[in-house]
PDB file of C-alpha atoms in Angstrom:
ATOM      1  CA  PRO A   1       7.361  29.662  -9.030  1.00 84.00           C
ATOM      2  CA  GLU A   2       7.602  29.265  -5.084  1.00 82.00           C
ATOM      3  CA  ALA A   3       6.870  25.250  -5.146  1.00 77.00           C
ATOM      4  CA  VAL A   4       9.654  25.302  -8.295  1.00 84.00           C
ATOM      5  CA  LYS A   5      12.259  27.136  -6.130  1.00 91.00           C
ATOM      6  CA  GLU A   6      11.446  25.189  -3.082  1.00 93.00           C
ATOM      7  CA  ASN A   7      11.709  21.513  -5.601  1.00 93.00           C
ATOM      8  CA  ILE A   8       8.295  20.900  -4.280  1.00 94.00           C
ATOM      9  CA  TYR A   9       7.759  18.414  -7.289  1.00 93.00           C
ATOM     10  CA  HIS A  10       9.780  16.421  -9.593  1.00 92.00           C
ATOM     11  CA  TRP A  11       8.052  18.063 -13.065  1.00 90.00           C
ATOM     12  CA  THR A  12       8.365  14.783 -14.426  1.00 94.00           C
ATOM     13  CA  PRO A  13       6.273  13.442 -17.460  1.00 95.00           C
ATOM     14  CA  GLN A  14       4.149  10.345 -17.136  1.00 96.00           C
ATOM     15  CA  ILE A  15       5.665   7.124 -16.373  1.00 96.00           C
ATOM     16  CA  THR A  16       5.908   4.835 -19.085  1.00 96.00           C
ATOM     17  CA  ASP A  17       8.202   1.977 -17.899  1.00 96.00           C
ATOM     18  CA  TYR A  18       6.771   0.661 -14.736  1.00 93.00           C
ATOM     19  CA  GLN A  19       9.490  -1.225 -14.046  1.00 93.00           C
ATOM     20  CA  ASP A  20      12.300   1.271 -14.206  1.00 95.00           C
ATOM     21  CA  GLU A  21      12.355   2.433 -10.105  1.00 94.00           C
ATOM     22  CA  ALA A  22      13.691   5.954 -10.979  1.00 94.00           C
ATOM     23  CA  GLN A  23      10.246   6.631 -13.170  1.00 94.00           C
ATOM     24  CA  ALA A  24       8.164   4.255 -10.844  1.00 95.00           C
ATOM     25  CA  LEU A  25       9.294   6.563  -7.685  1.00 94.00           C
ATOM     26  CA  THR A  26       9.632  10.081  -9.316  1.00 94.00           C
ATOM     27  CA  TYR A  27       7.153  10.235 -12.638  1.00 95.00           C
ATOM     28  CA  GLN A  28       3.735  11.109 -12.697  1.00 95.00           C
ATOM     29  CA  LEU A  29       1.079   8.396 -12.556  1.00 93.00           C
ATOM     30  CA  SER A  30      -2.464   8.620 -14.307  1.00 91.00           C
ATOM     31  CA  GLY A  31      -1.502  12.464 -14.953  1.00 90.00           C
ATOM     32  CA  LEU A  32      -0.814  13.279 -11.577  1.00 91.00           C
ATOM     33  CA  ALA A  33       2.034  15.714 -10.740  1.00 91.00           C
ATOM     34  CA  ASP A  34       4.637  13.780  -8.262  1.00 94.00           C
ATOM     35  CA  ILE A  35       5.288  15.330  -5.291  1.00 95.00           C
ATOM     36  CA  ASN A  36       8.899  15.120  -3.750  1.00 96.00           C
ATOM     37  CA  THR A  37       8.880  13.109  -1.024  1.00 97.00           C
ATOM     38  CA  SER A  38      12.539  13.058  -0.100  1.00 96.00           C
ATOM     39  CA  ASN A  39      12.058  17.457   0.366  1.00 96.00           C
ATOM     40  CA  LYS A  40      12.169  17.568   4.305  1.00 96.00           C
ATOM     41  CA  LYS A  41       9.465  20.127   3.883  1.00 95.00           C
ATOM     42  CA  VAL A  42       7.044  18.206   2.272  1.00 96.00           C
ATOM     43  CA  ARG A  43       7.716  15.553   4.750  1.00 97.00           C
ATOM     44  CA  ASP A  44       7.113  17.573   7.481  1.00 97.00           C
ATOM     45  CA  THR A  45       3.962  19.414   5.696  1.00 97.00           C
ATOM     46  CA  LEU A  46       2.519  15.754   5.277  1.00 98.00           C
ATOM     47  CA  LYS A  47       3.444  14.400   8.662  1.00 98.00           C
ATOM     48  CA  ALA A  48       1.493  17.846  10.104  1.00 98.00           C
ATOM     49  CA  SER A  49      -1.339  16.836   8.236  1.00 97.00           C
ATOM     50  CA  TYR A  50      -1.875  13.532   8.859  1.00 97.00           C
ATOM     51  CA  SER A  51      -1.113  13.926  12.351  1.00 97.00           C
ATOM     52  CA  PHE A  52      -3.922  16.853  12.517  1.00 97.00           C
ATOM     53  CA  TRP A  53      -6.187  14.058  11.271  1.00 97.00           C
ATOM     54  CA  ILE A  54      -5.113  11.936  14.475  1.00 97.00           C
ATOM     55  CA  GLU A  55      -5.123  14.549  16.978  1.00 97.00           C
ATOM     56  CA  ASN A  56      -8.238  16.661  16.094  1.00 96.00           C
ATOM     57  CA  VAL A  57     -10.607  14.170  14.587  1.00 95.00           C
ATOM     58  CA  GLY A  58      -9.939  10.871  16.141  1.00 94.00           C
ATOM     59  CA  VAL A  59      -8.870   9.019  13.041  1.00 95.00           C
ATOM     60  CA  ASP A  60      -7.067   5.510  14.517  1.00 91.00           C
ATOM     61  CA  GLY A  61      -6.080   4.207  11.331  1.00 96.00           C
ATOM     62  CA  PHE A  62      -4.886   5.128   7.588  1.00 97.00           C
ATOM     63  CA  ARG A  63      -5.545   3.175   4.086  1.00 97.00           C
ATOM     64  CA  ILE A  64      -2.423   4.662   2.147  1.00 97.00           C
ATOM     65  CA  ASP A  65      -2.715   4.540  -1.889  1.00 95.00           C
ATOM     66  CA  THR A  66       0.169   3.679  -4.101  1.00 95.00           C
ATOM     67  CA  VAL A  67       2.518   2.940  -1.586  1.00 97.00           C
ATOM     68  CA  LYS A  68       5.279   1.431  -4.051  1.00 96.00           C
ATOM     69  CA  PHE A  69       5.704   4.577  -6.214  1.00 96.00           C
ATOM     70  CA  VAL A  70       7.374   6.129  -3.036  1.00 97.00           C
ATOM     71  CA  GLU A  71      10.602   5.914  -1.825  1.00 96.00           C
ATOM     72  CA  HIS A  72      10.662   2.995   1.408  1.00 96.00           C
ATOM     73  CA  ASP A  73      13.129   5.732   3.016  1.00 96.00           C
ATOM     74  CA  PHE A  74      10.006   8.094   2.767  1.00 98.00           C
ATOM     75  CA  TRP A  75       7.622   5.394   4.817  1.00 98.00           C
ATOM     76  CA  LYS A  76      10.472   4.954   7.998  1.00 97.00           C
ATOM     77  CA  ASP A  77      10.439   8.748   8.247  1.00 98.00           C
ATOM     78  CA  PHE A  78       6.781   9.858   7.496  1.00 98.00           C
ATOM     79  CA  LEU A  79       5.676   6.707   9.823  1.00 98.00           C
ATOM     80  CA  HIS A  80       8.307   5.921  12.675  1.00 97.00           C
ATOM     81  CA  GLY A  81      10.557   8.811  12.091  1.00 96.00           C
ATOM     82  CA  LYS A  82      10.396  12.311  14.452  1.00 96.00           C
ATOM     83  CA  GLN A  83       6.837  13.807  14.815  1.00 96.00           C
ATOM     84  CA  GLY A  84       5.897  10.893  12.577  1.00 97.00           C
ATOM     85  CA  ILE A  85       2.630   8.994  12.436  1.00 97.00           C
ATOM     86  CA  SER A  86       3.537   6.229  15.039  1.00 97.00           C
ATOM     87  CA  GLU A  87       4.952   9.021  17.605  1.00 97.00           C
ATOM     88  CA  THR A  88       1.367  11.573  17.099  1.00 97.00           C
ATOM     89  CA  ALA A  89      -0.710   8.509  17.533  1.00 97.00           C
ATOM     90  CA  ALA A  90       0.961   7.291  20.744  1.00 97.00           C
ATOM     91  CA  LYS A  91       0.828  10.931  22.126  1.00 96.00           C
ATOM     92  CA  THR A  92      -3.011  10.515  22.025  1.00 96.00           C
ATOM     93  CA  GLY A  93      -3.430   7.111  23.067  1.00 96.00           C
ATOM     94  CA  ARG A  94      -3.271   4.893  20.076  1.00 94.00           C
ATOM     95  CA  ASP A  95      -0.079   2.775  19.837  1.00 89.00           C
ATOM     96  CA  ASP A  96      -1.356   0.131  17.741  1.00 90.00           C
ATOM     97  CA  PHE A  97      -2.155   2.762  15.052  1.00 96.00           C
ATOM     98  CA  LEU A  98      -3.124   0.393  12.075  1.00 97.00           C
ATOM     99  CA  THR A  99      -1.582   2.041   8.647  1.00 97.00           C
ATOM    100  CA  PHE A 100      -2.102  -0.367   5.370  1.00 97.00           C
ATOM    101  CA  GLY A 101      -0.950   0.892   2.104  1.00 97.00           C
ATOM    102  CA  GLU A 102      -2.071  -0.457  -1.241  1.00 97.00           C
ATOM    103  CA  VAL A 103       0.788  -2.526  -3.409  1.00 97.00           C
ATOM    104  CA  TYR A 104      -0.992  -4.005  -6.560  1.00 95.00           C
ATOM    105  CA  GLU A 105       0.960  -7.111  -6.547  1.00 95.00           C
ATOM    106  CA  VAL A 106      -0.782 -10.295  -7.020  1.00 96.00           C
ATOM    107  CA  SER A 107       0.728 -13.240  -7.661  1.00 96.00           C
ATOM    108  CA  PRO A 108       0.907 -16.014 -10.304  1.00 97.00           C
ATOM    109  CA  GLU A 109      -0.840 -19.365  -9.873  1.00 97.00           C
ATOM    110  CA  PHE A 110       1.482 -21.423  -7.261  1.00 98.00           C
ATOM    111  CA  SER A 111       3.673 -18.264  -6.907  1.00 98.00           C
ATOM    112  CA  ASN A 112       4.284 -16.053  -3.930  1.00 98.00           C
ATOM    113  CA  MET A 113       6.117 -13.362  -6.361  1.00 97.00           C
ATOM    114  CA  GLY A 114       3.130 -11.028  -5.088  1.00 97.00           C
ATOM    115  CA  GLU A 115       3.527 -11.553  -1.580  1.00 97.00           C
ATOM    116  CA  LYS A 116       7.172 -10.941  -1.675  1.00 97.00           C
ATOM    117  CA  LYS A 117       7.118  -7.346  -3.213  1.00 96.00           C
ATOM    118  CA  ALA A 118       3.983  -6.517  -0.817  1.00 97.00           C
ATOM    119  CA  ILE A 119       6.253  -7.425   2.183  1.00 97.00           C
ATOM    120  CA  GLN A 120       9.014  -5.175   1.244  1.00 97.00           C
ATOM    121  CA  TYR A 121       6.770  -2.117   1.572  1.00 97.00           C
ATOM    122  CA  LEU A 122       6.392  -3.705   6.065  1.00 97.00           C
ATOM    123  CA  GLY A 123       9.904  -2.815   6.383  1.00 94.00           C
ATOM    124  CA  SER A 124      12.036  -5.140   9.549  1.00 93.00           C
ATOM    125  CA  LYS A 125      11.396  -5.017  13.083  1.00 90.00           C
ATOM    126  CA  ASN A 126      14.202  -2.681  13.507  1.00 93.00           C
ATOM    127  CA  ASN A 127      13.427  -0.988  10.107  1.00 94.00           C
ATOM    128  CA  PRO A 128       9.703  -1.109  10.383  1.00 96.00           C
ATOM    129  CA  GLU A 129       7.276   0.718   7.446  1.00 97.00           C
ATOM    130  CA  LEU A 130       3.702   0.100   6.978  1.00 98.00           C
ATOM    131  CA  LYS A 131       2.033  -2.497   9.460  1.00 97.00           C
ATOM    132  CA  SER A 132       0.172  -3.933   6.643  1.00 97.00           C
ATOM    133  CA  VAL A 133      -0.897  -4.138   3.212  1.00 98.00           C
ATOM    134  CA  LEU A 134      -4.118  -4.505   1.082  1.00 97.00           C
ATOM    135  CA  GLY A 135      -4.134  -8.495   0.112  1.00 96.00           C
ATOM    136  CA  PHE A 136      -3.801  -8.337  -3.571  1.00 97.00           C
ATOM    137  CA  PRO A 137      -2.529 -12.007  -3.712  1.00 97.00           C
ATOM    138  CA  LEU A 138      -5.547 -13.463  -1.825  1.00 98.00           C
ATOM    139  CA  TYR A 139      -7.922 -10.899  -3.781  1.00 97.00           C
ATOM    140  CA  ALA A 140      -6.624 -12.095  -7.721  1.00 97.00           C
ATOM    141  CA  THR A 141      -6.912 -16.098  -5.940  1.00 98.00           C
ATOM    142  CA  LEU A 142     -10.558 -15.700  -4.324  1.00 97.00           C
ATOM    143  CA  SER A 143     -11.513 -14.529  -8.006  1.00 96.00           C
ATOM    144  CA  ARG A 144      -9.694 -17.463  -9.650  1.00 97.00           C
ATOM    145  CA  VAL A 145     -10.965 -19.877  -7.534  1.00 98.00           C
ATOM    146  CA  PHE A 146     -14.820 -18.237  -7.063  1.00 97.00           C
ATOM    147  CA  ALA A 147     -15.640 -16.639  -9.755  1.00 96.00           C
ATOM    148  CA  GLN A 148     -13.258 -18.604 -12.660  1.00 95.00           C
ATOM    149  CA  GLY A 149     -13.863 -22.380 -11.237  1.00 96.00           C
ATOM    150  CA  ARG A 150     -10.023 -22.895 -10.990  1.00 97.00           C
ATOM    151  CA  PRO A 151      -8.599 -25.249  -8.383  1.00 98.00           C
ATOM    152  CA  THR A 152      -9.390 -24.676  -4.465  1.00 97.00           C
ATOM    153  CA  ALA A 153      -5.759 -25.792  -4.065  1.00 98.00           C
ATOM    154  CA  LEU A 154      -5.033 -22.314  -4.958  1.00 98.00           C
ATOM    155  CA  LEU A 155      -6.223 -21.073  -2.174  1.00 98.00           C
ATOM    156  CA  ALA A 156      -4.916 -23.753   0.127  1.00 98.00           C
ATOM    157  CA  TYR A 157      -1.118 -22.623  -1.490  1.00 98.00           C
ATOM    158  CA  ARG A 158      -2.338 -18.890  -1.116  1.00 98.00           C
ATOM    159  CA  LEU A 159      -3.319 -19.047   2.304  1.00 98.00           C
ATOM    160  CA  GLU A 160      -0.438 -21.026   3.556  1.00 98.00           C
ATOM    161  CA  GLN A 161       2.081 -18.057   2.006  1.00 98.00           C
ATOM    162  CA  GLN A 162       0.448 -15.841   3.787  1.00 96.00           C
ATOM    163  CA  SER A 163       0.729 -17.377   6.908  1.00 97.00           C
ATOM    164  CA  LYS A 164       4.414 -18.296   6.256  1.00 97.00           C
ATOM    165  CA  LEU A 165       5.427 -15.046   4.807  1.00 97.00           C
ATOM    166  CA  TYR A 166       3.498 -12.383   6.880  1.00 96.00           C
ATOM    167  CA  PRO A 167       4.845 -11.468  10.243  1.00 94.00           C
ATOM    168  CA  ASN A 168       1.151 -11.051  10.917  1.00 95.00           C
ATOM    169  CA  PRO A 169      -1.384 -12.313   8.013  1.00 95.00           C
ATOM    170  CA  PHE A 170      -4.229 -11.308  10.664  1.00 95.00           C
ATOM    171  CA  LEU A 171      -3.910  -7.656   9.920  1.00 95.00           C
ATOM    172  CA  LEU A 172      -3.855  -8.147   6.044  1.00 96.00           C
ATOM    173  CA  THR A 173      -6.701  -6.231   4.738  1.00 94.00           C
ATOM    174  CA  THR A 174      -8.994  -9.107   2.887  1.00 95.00           C
ATOM    175  CA  PHE A 175     -11.316  -7.943   0.155  1.00 95.00           C
ATOM    176  CA  VAL A 176     -12.939  -9.976  -3.161  1.00 96.00           C
ATOM    177  CA  ASP A 177     -12.942  -6.750  -5.150  1.00 95.00           C
ATOM    178  CA  ASN A 178     -12.778  -2.475  -5.035  1.00 92.00           C
ATOM    179  CA  HIS A 179     -12.493   0.416  -6.556  1.00 91.00           C
ATOM    180  CA  ASP A 180      -9.147  -0.196  -8.567  1.00 88.00           C
ATOM    181  CA  THR A 181     -10.211  -4.092  -9.570  1.00 92.00           C
ATOM    182  CA  PRO A 182     -13.110  -5.341 -11.635  1.00 92.00           C
ATOM    183  CA  ARG A 183     -16.027  -6.168  -9.833  1.00 95.00           C
ATOM    184  CA  PHE A 184     -16.613  -9.639  -8.624  1.00 96.00           C
ATOM    185  CA  LEU A 185     -19.823  -9.974 -10.429  1.00 96.00           C
ATOM    186  CA  SER A 186     -18.571  -8.935 -13.656  1.00 94.00           C
ATOM    187  CA  GLY A 187     -17.166 -12.339 -13.819  1.00 92.00           C
ATOM    188  CA  GLY A 188     -18.532 -14.609 -10.971  1.00 95.00           C
ATOM    189  CA  SER A 189     -21.964 -15.407 -10.215  1.00 96.00           C
ATOM    190  CA  LEU A 190     -24.020 -14.085  -6.760  1.00 97.00           C
ATOM    191  CA  ASN A 191     -23.654 -17.565  -5.274  1.00 97.00           C
ATOM    192  CA  ALA A 192     -19.805 -17.398  -5.957  1.00 97.00           C
ATOM    193  CA  LEU A 193     -19.294 -14.204  -4.690  1.00 97.00           C
ATOM    194  CA  LYS A 194     -21.521 -15.635  -1.232  1.00 97.00           C
ATOM    195  CA  GLN A 195     -18.545 -18.593  -1.161  1.00 96.00           C
ATOM    196  CA  ALA A 196     -15.835 -15.975  -2.002  1.00 96.00           C
ATOM    197  CA  LEU A 197     -17.114 -13.377   0.820  1.00 95.00           C
TER     198      LEU A 197
END
């Protein structure tokens, strides 16, 4: 009852249309209750919790899940606002604290659509958000080229797009598979995996 009164959760159903921004930002994802991240109490609590890990445990970076299901204003405030993660990290001597988010967007072949969607969560120089994102477009291209035998020109294109579009492409988190994707060896050979790595 206290959580209902304080508007801690959105109390919404499961997302059925991922293209509907209101659903993506306020409905339940995979049956998980959606926290109301526009609520000041929620924001302050999350800042305090994450700051604890920086100050008391010595964490020097965060991988943040399901970034695109939370409003941009939250990331700006949580990471760069008063008592936010950047401020806490700087107080502990971590001026280059890494935050990278999962923005699960891949690009069709010879398209940079996925990169353009992911870059939105980096914010801008005057209005920053995350420092980096997981390299999902490159992940998909690595699989296409090395596991599926598609032309290497796809990989050249993807690397060009990374270099051209991201403010710092060297901060992208590169991977060939993870817990959210089919494992590389489910569709590719061991030799192909070695090449991809």
